[in-house]
Coordinates of C-alpha atoms in Angstrom, one line a residue:
Chain S
M1080 CA 122.7 -18.6 12.1
A1081 CA 121.5 -22.9 12.7
H1082 CA 123.3 -22.0 16.4
K1083 CA 121.5 -21.8 19.7
I1084 CA 122.7 -20.0 22.5
S1085 CA 122.3 -21.6 25.1
E1086 CA 120.6 -19.9 28.8
S1087 CA 124.0 -19.5 30.1
E1088 CA 125.2 -17.5 26.7
L1089 CA 122.7 -15.1 26.7
V1090 CA 123.6 -14.4 30.4
L1091 CA 126.6 -12.6 28.7
M1092 CA 125.5 -11.9 25.3
R1093 CA 123.0 -9.3 27.6
I1094 CA 126.2 -7.9 29.2
I1095 CA 127.4 -6.7 25.5
W1096 CA 124.6 -5.5 24.5
K1097 CA 123.9 -3.8 27.9
N1098 CA 126.7 -2.1 27.3
G1099 CA 126.5 -0.8 23.4
G1100 CA 127.9 -5.1 21.7
V1101 CA 131.4 -3.8 22.9
A1102 CA 132.7 -5.2 26.0
L1103 CA 135.8 -5.8 27.9
Y1104 CA 136.4 -9.1 29.5
S1105 CA 137.0 -7.4 32.8
H1106 CA 133.9 -5.7 32.0
I1107 CA 132.0 -9.2 31.5
M1108 CA 133.7 -9.9 35.1
G1109 CA 132.7 -7.3 36.6
E1110 CA 128.9 -6.7 35.8
L1111 CA 128.9 -11.1 36.4
V1112 CA 129.8 -10.3 40.2
K1113 CA 127.3 -7.4 39.9
D1114 CA 124.2 -9.9 39.5
R1115 CA 126.2 -11.9 42.4
N1116 CA 126.8 -13.9 39.7
E1117 CA 130.0 -16.9 40.7
W1118 CA 131.2 -17.9 37.3
K1119 CA 134.9 -19.0 37.7
N1120 CA 137.4 -17.5 35.0
N1121 CA 137.4 -20.0 32.6
T1122 CA 134.0 -20.5 33.2
V1123 CA 133.2 -17.5 31.1
L1124 CA 136.3 -17.5 28.7
T1125 CA 135.1 -21.3 27.5
L1126 CA 131.5 -19.8 26.9
L1127 CA 132.5 -16.4 25.6
S1128 CA 134.8 -18.7 23.4
R1129 CA 131.9 -20.5 22.0
L1130 CA 129.9 -17.8 21.4
V1131 CA 132.4 -16.9 19.3
G1132 CA 132.5 -20.5 17.1
K1133 CA 128.8 -19.7 16.9
K1134 CA 130.1 -16.2 15.4
F1135 CA 127.5 -14.3 17.7
L1136 CA 131.1 -13.0 19.1
K1137 CA 134.4 -11.5 17.6
V1138 CA 137.6 -10.8 19.7
N1139 CA 139.4 -8.3 18.9
K1140 CA 142.6 -7.8 20.8
I1141 CA 143.7 -4.6 21.8
G1142 CA 147.7 -5.7 23.5
R1143 CA 146.7 -8.7 25.7
R1144 CA 143.1 -7.7 26.6
N1145 CA 140.5 -9.1 24.8
E1146 CA 137.1 -7.4 23.8
Y1147 CA 134.4 -8.3 22.6
V1148 CA 131.8 -7.2 20.1
A1149 CA 128.1 -8.3 19.3
V1150 CA 128.2 -10.1 15.7
V1151 CA 123.7 -10.4 15.9
T1152 CA 122.0 -7.0 18.4
E1153 CA 119.3 -7.8 21.3
A1154 CA 116.2 -7.8 17.8
E1155 CA 118.5 -9.4 15.6
Y1156 CA 118.3 -12.2 17.7
Q1157 CA 114.5 -11.6 18.7
A1158 CA 113.7 -12.2 15.5
M1159 CA 115.5 -15.4 15.1
Q1160 CA 114.7 -15.9 18.3
T1161 CA 110.3 -15.0 18.0
H1162 CA 110.6 -17.2 14.3
S1163 CA 111.9 -20.3 15.1
F1164 CA 109.9 -20.7 18.2
L1165 CA 106.6 -20.1 16.1
D1166 CA 107.6 -22.0 13.7
K1167 CA 108.4 -24.8 16.7
V1168 CA 105.4 -24.6 18.9
F1169 CA 102.9 -23.1 15.9
G1170 CA 105.0 -24.3 13.1
G1171 CA 104.1 -20.4 11.0
N1172 CA 101.0 -19.7 12.2
V1173 CA 100.8 -15.7 14.0
K1174 CA 96.8 -16.4 14.6
N1175 CA 97.5 -19.3 16.6
L1176 CA 100.4 -17.5 19.4
V1177 CA 98.0 -14.8 19.6
S1178 CA 95.2 -16.6 21.1
T1179 CA 97.1 -18.2 23.0
L1180 CA 99.2 -15.0 24.3
L1181 CA 95.2 -13.4 24.7
R1182 CA 93.7 -17.4 26.4
Q1183 CA 97.3 -16.9 29.0
D1184 CA 96.2 -12.9 29.5
I1185 CA 99.5 -12.5 28.5
L1186 CA 98.1 -10.1 26.0
S1187 CA 95.2 -8.1 27.1
A1188 CA 92.6 -6.6 24.8
D1189 CA 94.3 -3.0 25.2
E1190 CA 97.0 -4.1 23.8
L1191 CA 95.5 -6.0 21.3
E1192 CA 93.4 -3.3 20.0
E1193 CA 96.6 -0.9 20.2
I1194 CA 98.5 -4.0 18.0
E1195 CA 95.6 -4.1 15.8
S1196 CA 95.8 0.0 15.1
F1197 CA 99.5 -0.2 14.6
W1198 CA 99.0 -3.1 11.8
R1199 CA 95.8 -0.9 10.2
K1200 CA 98.4 2.4 10.2
G1201 CA 101.6 0.6 8.2
H1202 CA 99.0 -0.8 5.4
E1203 CA 97.5 2.1 4.6
Chain K
M770 CA 169.0 -52.5 3.8
N771 CA 170.8 -55.5 5.5
E772 CA 172.2 -52.9 7.9
F773 CA 169.1 -50.7 8.9
M774 CA 167.2 -54.1 9.3
K775 CA 169.8 -55.7 11.7
L776 CA 170.1 -51.8 13.2
L777 CA 166.0 -52.7 13.7
L778 CA 166.7 -55.8 14.7
T779 CA 169.0 -55.2 18.0
M780 CA 166.9 -51.7 18.7
S781 CA 164.4 -54.9 19.2
V782 CA 166.0 -56.8 21.2
S783 CA 168.2 -54.6 24.1
G784 CA 164.5 -52.4 23.5
T785 CA 163.0 -56.1 25.5
L786 CA 165.8 -57.0 27.4
L787 CA 165.3 -53.8 29.4
L788 CA 161.2 -54.6 29.8
L789 CA 162.0 -57.8 31.2
L790 CA 164.6 -55.9 33.3
I791 CA 161.8 -53.5 34.2
L792 CA 158.3 -56.0 34.9
G793 CA 160.7 -57.9 36.5
L794 CA 161.0 -54.4 39.0
I795 CA 157.4 -53.8 39.4
R796 CA 156.2 -57.3 39.9
L797 CA 158.6 -57.2 42.7
Y798 CA 158.1 -54.8 44.2
K799 CA 154.3 -53.4 42.8
N800 CA 152.6 -52.4 46.0
K801 CA 156.1 -50.6 47.1
F802 CA 156.9 -48.2 44.4
S803 CA 155.0 -45.1 43.0
R804 CA 152.5 -45.9 40.4
R805 CA 153.9 -42.5 38.8
W806 CA 157.5 -44.8 39.3
Q807 CA 156.0 -47.5 37.2
Y808 CA 154.2 -45.6 34.7
Y809 CA 157.7 -43.1 33.9
I810 CA 160.3 -45.8 34.1
C811 CA 159.0 -47.4 30.9
L812 CA 159.0 -45.0 29.2
I813 CA 162.7 -45.7 29.0
A814 CA 161.5 -48.8 27.9
V815 CA 159.8 -46.9 25.1
L816 CA 162.3 -44.5 23.8
R817 CA 164.6 -47.5 23.7
F818 CA 162.9 -49.3 21.4
L819 CA 162.8 -46.4 19.2
I820 CA 166.2 -44.4 19.3
P821 CA 169.0 -46.2 17.8
F822 CA 171.3 -45.0 19.7
T823 CA 174.8 -46.4 20.5
P824 CA 177.5 -45.6 22.7
G825 CA 178.7 -48.0 24.7
T826 CA 181.7 -50.8 23.1
I827 CA 179.5 -53.2 25.4
N828 CA 176.3 -53.5 23.8
V829 CA 173.4 -55.9 21.8
G830 CA 175.5 -55.1 18.3
R831 CA 177.9 -56.2 18.7
L832 CA 176.6 -60.4 21.0
L833 CA 173.1 -59.9 17.8
E834 CA 176.0 -59.5 15.0
G835 CA 178.0 -63.3 16.3
G836 CA 174.8 -64.5 16.6
L837 CA 173.3 -64.0 13.5
K838 CA 176.7 -64.6 11.6
G839 CA 175.1 -68.6 12.2
F840 CA 172.7 -67.9 9.6
H841 CA 174.0 -65.9 7.2
T842 CA 177.6 -65.5 5.8
A843 CA 176.8 -62.3 4.5
D844 CA 179.5 -59.9 2.5
I845 CA 181.5 -58.4 6.0
M846 CA 184.6 -58.9 7.3
D847 CA 184.8 -62.2 9.7
K848 CA 186.2 -62.6 12.4
S849 CA 190.0 -64.1 11.9
P850 CA 191.1 -65.0 8.7
E851 CA 190.7 -68.4 8.4
M852 CA 186.6 -68.1 8.0
L853 CA 187.5 -65.2 5.8
D854 CA 189.1 -68.1 3.0
R855 CA 185.1 -69.1 3.2
N856 CA 182.8 -66.2 2.9
V857 CA 182.0 -65.5 -0.3
T858 CA 180.2 -63.5 -2.8
V859 CA 177.4 -66.5 -4.3
N860 CA 176.4 -66.7 -0.7
G861 CA 176.3 -62.9 0.3
N862 CA 173.7 -62.5 -2.7
K863 CA 171.9 -64.5 -1.3
E864 CA 171.6 -63.2 1.9
K865 CA 171.2 -59.8 0.1
Q866 CA 168.0 -60.6 -1.2
T867 CA 166.8 -62.5 1.5
Y868 CA 167.1 -58.3 3.4
I869 CA 165.7 -57.1 1.0
Y870 CA 162.4 -59.5 1.1
L871 CA 162.4 -58.8 4.7
F872 CA 163.0 -55.3 4.6
F873 CA 159.2 -54.6 2.7
V874 CA 157.5 -57.3 4.4
W875 CA 159.0 -54.7 7.9
S876 CA 156.9 -52.0 6.0
A877 CA 154.6 -52.7 4.7
M878 CA 153.1 -54.3 7.9
A879 CA 154.4 -51.5 9.5
L880 CA 152.6 -48.7 7.7
A881 CA 150.0 -50.9 7.4
L882 CA 149.5 -50.7 11.1
S883 CA 150.4 -47.2 11.6
V884 CA 148.3 -46.6 8.8
R885 CA 145.4 -48.6 10.7
K886 CA 145.6 -47.0 13.1
I887 CA 145.3 -44.0 13.0
R888 CA 141.9 -44.4 11.1
I889 CA 141.2 -46.0 14.0
Y890 CA 141.3 -42.5 15.8
Q891 CA 139.6 -40.6 13.0
G892 CA 137.0 -42.2 13.3
F893 CA 137.0 -42.5 16.9
I894 CA 136.7 -38.8 17.5
Q895 CA 134.7 -38.3 14.7
C896 CA 132.2 -40.0 16.0
V897 CA 132.0 -38.8 19.2
K898 CA 132.6 -34.9 18.2
A899 CA 129.2 -35.8 16.0
G900 CA 127.3 -36.8 18.9
N901 CA 128.6 -33.9 20.9
V902 CA 126.5 -31.2 22.7
E903 CA 127.9 -28.8 24.6
V904 CA 127.3 -28.1 28.7
S905 CA 126.2 -24.9 29.1
D906 CA 125.3 -25.2 32.6
V907 CA 127.4 -23.5 35.2
R908 CA 127.8 -25.2 38.0
A909 CA 129.4 -28.4 35.8
L910 CA 131.9 -25.5 34.2
N911 CA 132.9 -23.9 37.0
L912 CA 133.4 -27.3 38.5
L913 CA 135.7 -28.0 35.8
S914 CA 137.6 -24.9 35.8
G915 CA 138.2 -24.6 40.0
C916 CA 139.8 -28.6 38.6
E917 CA 141.7 -26.5 36.4
E918 CA 143.1 -23.6 38.3
K919 CA 143.6 -26.3 41.6
L920 CA 145.7 -28.0 38.7
N921 CA 147.8 -25.1 37.9
I922 CA 146.2 -25.4 33.8
K923 CA 145.9 -22.5 32.0
T924 CA 144.2 -23.6 28.9
G925 CA 140.3 -24.2 29.4
A926 CA 138.8 -27.4 28.6
G927 CA 135.9 -28.1 26.2
L928 CA 133.5 -29.7 28.3
Y929 CA 130.8 -32.3 25.8
C930 CA 127.8 -34.4 26.1
N931 CA 127.1 -37.1 24.2
A932 CA 124.9 -40.0 23.7
L933 CA 127.7 -42.6 22.2
I934 CA 129.6 -42.8 24.7
V935 CA 129.4 -44.5 28.4
S936 CA 132.7 -43.4 30.7
P937 CA 133.6 -40.2 30.8
I938 CA 137.1 -39.1 27.8
M939 CA 139.0 -36.6 27.0
I940 CA 139.9 -35.5 22.8
G941 CA 141.9 -33.6 21.6
Y942 CA 145.8 -32.6 22.7
F943 CA 146.2 -29.0 22.1
R944 CA 142.8 -27.8 22.8
P945 CA 141.1 -31.1 25.7
S946 CA 137.5 -31.8 25.4
I947 CA 136.4 -33.6 28.3
V948 CA 133.4 -35.5 27.2
L949 CA 130.9 -36.7 29.3
P950 CA 128.8 -39.9 28.5
V951 CA 124.6 -38.7 29.2
R952 CA 123.1 -38.9 32.7
E953 CA 122.9 -37.7 35.8
L954 CA 126.6 -36.4 37.6
G955 CA 126.7 -35.5 40.6
D956 CA 128.2 -32.7 42.0
Q957 CA 130.5 -34.8 44.0
E958 CA 131.5 -37.5 40.9
L959 CA 132.1 -34.8 38.7
P960 CA 135.3 -33.0 40.4
H961 CA 136.5 -36.3 40.3
I962 CA 136.0 -36.8 36.2
F963 CA 137.5 -33.6 35.6
M964 CA 140.9 -34.5 38.4
H965 CA 141.4 -37.7 36.2
E966 CA 140.9 -36.5 32.5
L967 CA 142.4 -33.2 33.3
L968 CA 145.8 -35.4 35.6
H969 CA 145.9 -36.7 31.3
Y970 CA 146.0 -33.6 30.0
K971 CA 148.5 -32.0 32.3
R972 CA 150.8 -35.5 31.8
R973 CA 150.6 -35.4 28.3
D974 CA 149.9 -39.1 28.2
M975 CA 148.3 -38.6 24.7
L976 CA 151.6 -37.8 23.6
Y977 CA 153.0 -40.8 25.4
K978 CA 150.6 -43.1 23.5
W979 CA 151.3 -42.3 20.7
L980 CA 154.5 -43.2 21.6
V981 CA 154.4 -46.9 22.2
Q982 CA 152.2 -47.1 19.3
L983 CA 154.5 -46.3 17.2
V984 CA 156.7 -49.0 18.6
V985 CA 153.9 -51.8 18.4
C986 CA 154.2 -50.7 14.8
I987 CA 157.5 -50.3 14.3
H988 CA 158.7 -53.6 15.9
W989 CA 155.0 -55.3 15.4
F990 CA 157.1 -58.8 15.1
N991 CA 158.1 -58.5 19.5
P992 CA 155.5 -59.7 20.5
F993 CA 157.0 -57.6 23.9
A994 CA 155.8 -54.4 22.0
Y995 CA 152.7 -55.3 23.0
L996 CA 153.1 -56.7 26.5
L997 CA 154.8 -52.9 26.5
E998 CA 152.1 -51.2 25.8
K999 CA 149.3 -53.1 27.7
E1000 CA 152.3 -52.2 30.7
V1001 CA 152.1 -48.3 29.8
N1002 CA 148.1 -48.7 29.0
K1003 CA 148.1 -50.0 33.1
A1004 CA 150.3 -47.9 34.7
C1005 CA 149.1 -44.9 33.1
E1006 CA 145.1 -45.4 34.5
L1007 CA 146.7 -46.8 37.8
S1008 CA 149.3 -43.6 38.4
C1009 CA 146.7 -41.2 37.5
D1010 CA 144.6 -42.6 39.8
E1011 CA 147.5 -41.8 42.0
A1012 CA 147.9 -38.4 41.4
V1013 CA 144.6 -37.6 41.9
I1014 CA 144.1 -39.7 45.1
S1015 CA 147.1 -38.5 46.4
M1016 CA 144.6 -35.2 46.3
L1017 CA 141.9 -36.4 48.3
D1018 CA 141.5 -37.4 51.7
E1019 CA 139.2 -40.7 53.2
P1020 CA 135.8 -40.2 52.0
A1021 CA 136.6 -38.4 48.8
R1022 CA 139.1 -41.4 48.5
R1023 CA 136.1 -43.9 48.5
E1024 CA 133.8 -41.9 46.2
Y1025 CA 136.2 -41.8 43.9
G1026 CA 136.5 -45.6 43.4
D1027 CA 132.3 -45.1 43.3
M1028 CA 132.7 -43.1 41.1
L1029 CA 135.2 -45.7 39.3
I1030 CA 133.0 -48.5 39.8
S1031 CA 129.7 -46.6 38.5
F1032 CA 131.3 -46.1 34.9
L1033 CA 131.8 -50.4 34.6
K1034 CA 129.5 -50.8 31.9
P1035 CA 129.1 -52.2 28.7
T1036 CA 132.0 -50.7 25.6
N1037 CA 130.7 -46.7 24.2
H1038 CA 129.3 -47.0 21.3
C1039 CA 131.9 -46.0 19.2
K1040 CA 134.7 -48.4 18.7
D1041 CA 138.1 -47.4 19.8
T1042 CA 140.7 -50.3 19.9
L1043 CA 143.2 -47.9 21.1
S1044 CA 141.0 -46.7 24.3
F1045 CA 142.9 -42.9 24.7
M1046 CA 141.8 -41.5 27.9
T1047 CA 138.7 -43.5 28.4
L1048 CA 138.1 -43.6 32.1
S1049 CA 137.9 -46.9 33.3
D1050 CA 138.9 -50.1 31.3
G1051 CA 137.8 -53.6 32.1
A1052 CA 136.5 -55.3 35.2
E1053 CA 139.5 -57.1 35.4
Q1054 CA 141.6 -53.9 35.7
L1055 CA 139.3 -52.2 37.6
K1056 CA 139.8 -54.5 40.4
E1057 CA 143.8 -53.4 40.5
R1058 CA 142.9 -50.3 40.6
L1059 CA 140.3 -50.2 43.7
G1060 CA 143.2 -52.5 45.7
A1061 CA 145.2 -49.4 44.6
I1062 CA 143.1 -47.3 45.2
M1063 CA 142.4 -48.7 49.4
D1064 CA 146.5 -49.2 49.7
F1065 CA 147.2 -45.9 49.2
R1066 CA 149.5 -44.5 51.3
E1067 CA 152.9 -42.0 50.9
K1068 CA 155.9 -42.9 50.3
T1069 CA 159.0 -43.0 52.6
K1070 CA 161.9 -41.2 52.0
G1071 CA 164.2 -44.4 52.2
M1072 CA 161.6 -45.6 49.0
R1073 CA 161.6 -42.7 47.5
I1074 CA 165.6 -43.2 46.8
L1075 CA 165.8 -46.2 46.2
M1076 CA 163.2 -45.6 43.4
G1077 CA 165.4 -42.7 42.5
V1078 CA 168.6 -44.4 42.1
L1079 CA 166.8 -47.2 40.7
A1080 CA 165.6 -45.2 38.1
L1081 CA 169.4 -43.9 37.5
C1082 CA 170.7 -47.6 36.7
I1083 CA 168.3 -48.3 34.0
I1084 CA 168.8 -45.7 32.2
F1085 CA 172.6 -45.6 32.4
G1086 CA 171.2 -49.8 31.4
A1087 CA 169.7 -48.5 28.6
V1088 CA 172.4 -46.0 27.4
F1089 CA 174.8 -49.2 28.1
I1090 CA 172.8 -52.3 26.4
G1091 CA 173.0 -50.0 23.6
G1092 CA 171.2 -50.4 20.0
Y1093 CA 173.1 -51.4 16.9
S1094 CA 176.5 -50.7 17.1
D1095 CA 178.2 -48.3 14.4
A1096 CA 181.4 -50.5 14.6
P1097 CA 180.1 -53.9 12.8
V1098 CA 178.3 -51.3 10.4
T1099 CA 182.0 -50.8 9.0
G1100 CA 183.6 -53.2 9.8
L1101 CA 182.3 -53.9 6.1
N1102 CA 185.8 -52.9 5.2
S1103 CA 187.5 -52.5 8.1
A1104 CA 187.5 -55.2 9.8
V1105 CA 186.9 -53.6 13.1
T1106 CA 185.9 -57.1 14.7
G1107 CA 188.5 -58.8 13.4
K1108 CA 192.0 -59.5 14.0
S1109 CA 193.7 -58.4 10.8
L1110 CA 193.2 -55.6 8.6
I1111 CA 192.5 -56.4 4.9
P1112 CA 192.9 -54.7 1.3
E1113 CA 189.5 -55.8 -0.3
E1114 CA 191.0 -55.0 -3.9
Q1115 CA 194.4 -57.1 -4.8
N1116 CA 195.8 -54.6 -7.4
P1117 CA 196.4 -50.8 -6.7
V1118 CA 197.3 -51.9 -2.8
V1119 CA 196.6 -48.5 -1.8
S1120 CA 196.8 -48.6 2.3
T1121 CA 193.2 -50.2 3.3
A1122 CA 191.9 -47.1 5.7
D1123 CA 192.4 -44.3 2.5
E1124 CA 189.4 -47.0 0.3
N1125 CA 187.5 -46.3 3.9
S1126 CA 187.0 -43.5 3.9
G1127 CA 186.9 -43.3 0.1
R1128 CA 190.5 -41.3 -0.6
A1129 CA 191.7 -43.8 -2.7
S1130 CA 191.4 -41.1 -6.1
E1131 CA 192.2 -38.2 -4.3
P1132 CA 196.3 -36.9 -4.3
P1133 CA 198.2 -38.4 -1.8
I1134 CA 198.0 -36.6 1.5
P1135 CA 201.4 -34.1 1.9
E1136 CA 203.3 -35.1 4.7
G1137 CA 202.6 -33.3 8.2
K1138 CA 199.4 -32.0 7.1
S1139 CA 197.2 -34.9 8.0
R1140 CA 194.3 -34.2 8.2
S1141 CA 194.2 -35.8 11.7
M1142 CA 194.0 -33.7 15.2
G1143 CA 194.9 -34.8 18.2
T1144 CA 196.7 -37.8 18.9
Y1145 CA 196.5 -41.2 17.7
I1146 CA 197.2 -44.1 20.1
P1147 CA 195.5 -43.4 23.0
N1148 CA 192.2 -45.6 22.3
W1149 CA 194.0 -49.4 22.7
E1150 CA 191.3 -51.5 24.0
N1151 CA 189.5 -51.0 20.1
W1152 CA 191.9 -49.8 18.8
D1153 CA 191.5 -51.8 15.5
G1154 CA 188.9 -50.0 15.1
D1155 CA 190.8 -47.0 14.8
W1156 CA 194.5 -47.3 13.3
D1157 CA 194.0 -44.1 10.9
W1158 CA 197.0 -44.7 8.8
D1159 CA 196.9 -41.5 8.3
D1160 CA 197.3 -39.7 11.7
K1161 CA 200.0 -37.5 12.2
A1162 CA 201.0 -39.3 15.6
L1163 CA 201.4 -42.3 14.1
M1164 CA 203.7 -41.6 11.1
E1165 CA 205.7 -40.2 13.6
A1166 CA 206.0 -43.1 16.1
Y1167 CA 207.1 -45.1 12.5
A1168 CA 208.9 -42.0 11.6
A1169 CA 210.5 -42.6 14.7
C1170 CA 211.6 -46.3 14.1
G1171 CA 212.9 -45.8 10.2
I1172 CA 209.4 -45.9 8.6
E1173 CA 208.9 -43.2 6.0
K1174 CA 205.8 -42.6 4.5
N1175 CA 205.6 -41.1 0.9
G1176 CA 202.3 -40.5 -0.9
K1177 CA 200.6 -44.3 0.2
F1178 CA 203.9 -45.7 0.1
Y1179 CA 205.7 -47.1 3.2
Y1180 CA 209.5 -47.5 3.0
Y1181 CA 212.0 -49.0 5.5
C1182 CA 215.2 -48.2 4.4
G1183 CA 215.0 -46.5 1.3
E1184 CA 213.1 -49.7 0.2
T1185 CA 209.4 -49.7 -0.4
V1186 CA 207.7 -52.1 2.1
Y1187 CA 205.4 -55.6 0.7
I1188 CA 203.8 -56.4 3.9
L1189 CA 203.4 -53.8 7.2
K1190 CA 202.8 -55.4 9.9
N1191 CA 201.2 -53.7 12.7
Q1192 CA 201.9 -56.4 15.9
R1193 CA 200.1 -55.9 19.8
P1194 CA 200.0 -58.4 22.2
D1195 CA 196.5 -59.8 21.3
S1196 CA 196.0 -58.6 17.6
S1197 CA 197.8 -57.8 14.2
I1198 CA 196.6 -55.4 11.5
Y1199 CA 197.7 -55.7 8.0
L1200 CA 198.6 -53.4 4.9
I1201 CA 199.7 -54.4 1.9
N1202 CA 201.1 -53.3 -1.7
T1203 CA 202.3 -55.9 -4.4
E1204 CA 205.2 -52.7 -5.6
G1205 CA 207.3 -53.4 -2.6
T1206 CA 209.9 -55.2 -2.2
V1207 CA 210.1 -56.5 2.1
S1208 CA 207.8 -57.3 4.6
I1209 CA 208.1 -55.5 8.2
K1210 CA 207.0 -55.7 11.3
V1211 CA 206.2 -53.5 13.9
N1212 CA 205.9 -54.4 17.5
W1213 CA 203.8 -52.5 19.8
N1214 CA 203.5 -53.4 23.6
A1215 CA 200.0 -52.6 25.3
E1216 CA 200.9 -49.3 26.2
G1217 CA 201.0 -48.2 22.1
E1218 CA 204.2 -48.0 22.0
I1219 CA 206.9 -49.5 19.8
T1220 CA 209.5 -51.5 20.7
G1221 CA 211.0 -52.5 17.6
V1222 CA 211.0 -53.3 14.2
S1223 CA 212.2 -56.9 11.9
Y1224 CA 211.8 -58.5 8.7
I1225 CA 209.4 -60.5 8.0
A1226 CA 210.6 -64.1 7.2
K1227 CA 210.2 -65.2 4.2
E1228 CA 208.3 -68.6 4.5
E1229 CA 205.3 -66.4 7.6
V1230 CA 205.7 -64.0 4.0
E1231 CA 204.1 -66.7 1.7
K1232 CA 201.4 -68.2 4.6
L1233 CA 200.0 -64.5 4.3
K1234 CA 199.9 -63.7 1.3
P1235 CA 196.8 -64.9 0.2
K1236 CA 195.2 -64.0 3.1
L1237 CA 195.9 -60.7 2.5
L1238 CA 195.3 -60.7 -0.8
G1239 CA 192.2 -62.5 -0.3
T1240 CA 192.7 -65.5 -3.0
S1241 CA 193.5 -68.9 -1.2

């Protein structure tokens, strides 16, 4: 999947994922209003149809209402993004990524240890 | 083939005449008439160029028919029997060849032009699409949606930006997309751009422009077709500007003008000679557009009425100027424009009307059961065009004064008719039957009534014979 999701499209995807991967248009609009996003109807429709075009979403017509179904789960999307991020920024080198995380204090020593033990367990 | 070429030529001439009339009016009332009027009035000329529609009796077709005779004495019937004499087939064959030649030149050119235009457009669209990047900025999308709501457009237009173009354009007819150049565009400029482009979409300007392109392809030999193209392209932008600024207040109008100026840059990297739906093209035109914005005034009621009346006049003009009248088309056989109706074949002489409608080989229609419905005589204005030898009303009129028809032959006082002359105050129609023995003359008055029947004198019969038989 070569297409990328833009930030505004991701907002919509998150709403759908949160709703269990399926959401009606009215539900999406409701959530947007709750988050104080003043998005106009056509704006949302344009973004949704782009997501459909990029095969991240599927549309089911229920009567006159549209139901949007996520084709890609949140985990799948995160995996995809991590890979592309790793490739782009760290040239695919996980060690560099981890050292950057540590240096920036995004990852604490404790957390690193936890990961290491998790990693070893996986290999035993 | 030659009928087709004549049709084309007459369409071109009547379209040109109408266009000149319209352009004259536009020049006269440039700032008085709304730009929208100026834009859509050109559509009448476009349709006149395209539709071979011929209702009227006075039309260009007839006039042209007269003019054309000068250089082609083709195999059509001439106006008088005298001219008929020198109307020979040798000439006719040459003419036919010329027409076929002309037809091929015309169609090759028309085809080449259409293909070229379509390919240029496709290339342009491909070029633009390749460079398109989706605009995901919710602020811009919201502004676009706002404009769509204001204009009551249901279809959401796509929004892209593109490094290859320098001025905003709209592509796609059914699923429109607005493409913006890559540069900082503020909240002030964006709504104006969106309004302008969305109005192009709403008014279906693309369809109009393609119609004009069709005119140019078909009438490529007519310089006025290119003038029409230029005028429509200009009027399109001007009227679109007008529509936008009519919704704006004074300071917003100035912003709109600023926005137009800001896009006056060198041409797009995607070549598009058709210049579809671009926002601005050329300094010359921009000056006019800015002038129009400054001059913008709501039209007074009187002006509106005048515009409406003039539009109606032009539509009527378009209808009556006609294309190629169908009369000369059939004139080949029935001599509609002439004063005499002369059978073409010499020997198995049947009534000419039978030949015309290709029913010569059919069994004779029984008396009283002729195919005619309704009345016969009423169309005296154009009587020779409507002369139907089989008409029931005509039979009855004949029967009332002693002329009977049996099968294809006419009988008067029990004798077979040789020459039957229908004499009207200003013209006459003949029928000849070589197996006949008596020649008669039927006198008609202007009201369509028979005033009397008489025998034709021998000298006159001798004089008529060669003309009617086509020998001299």
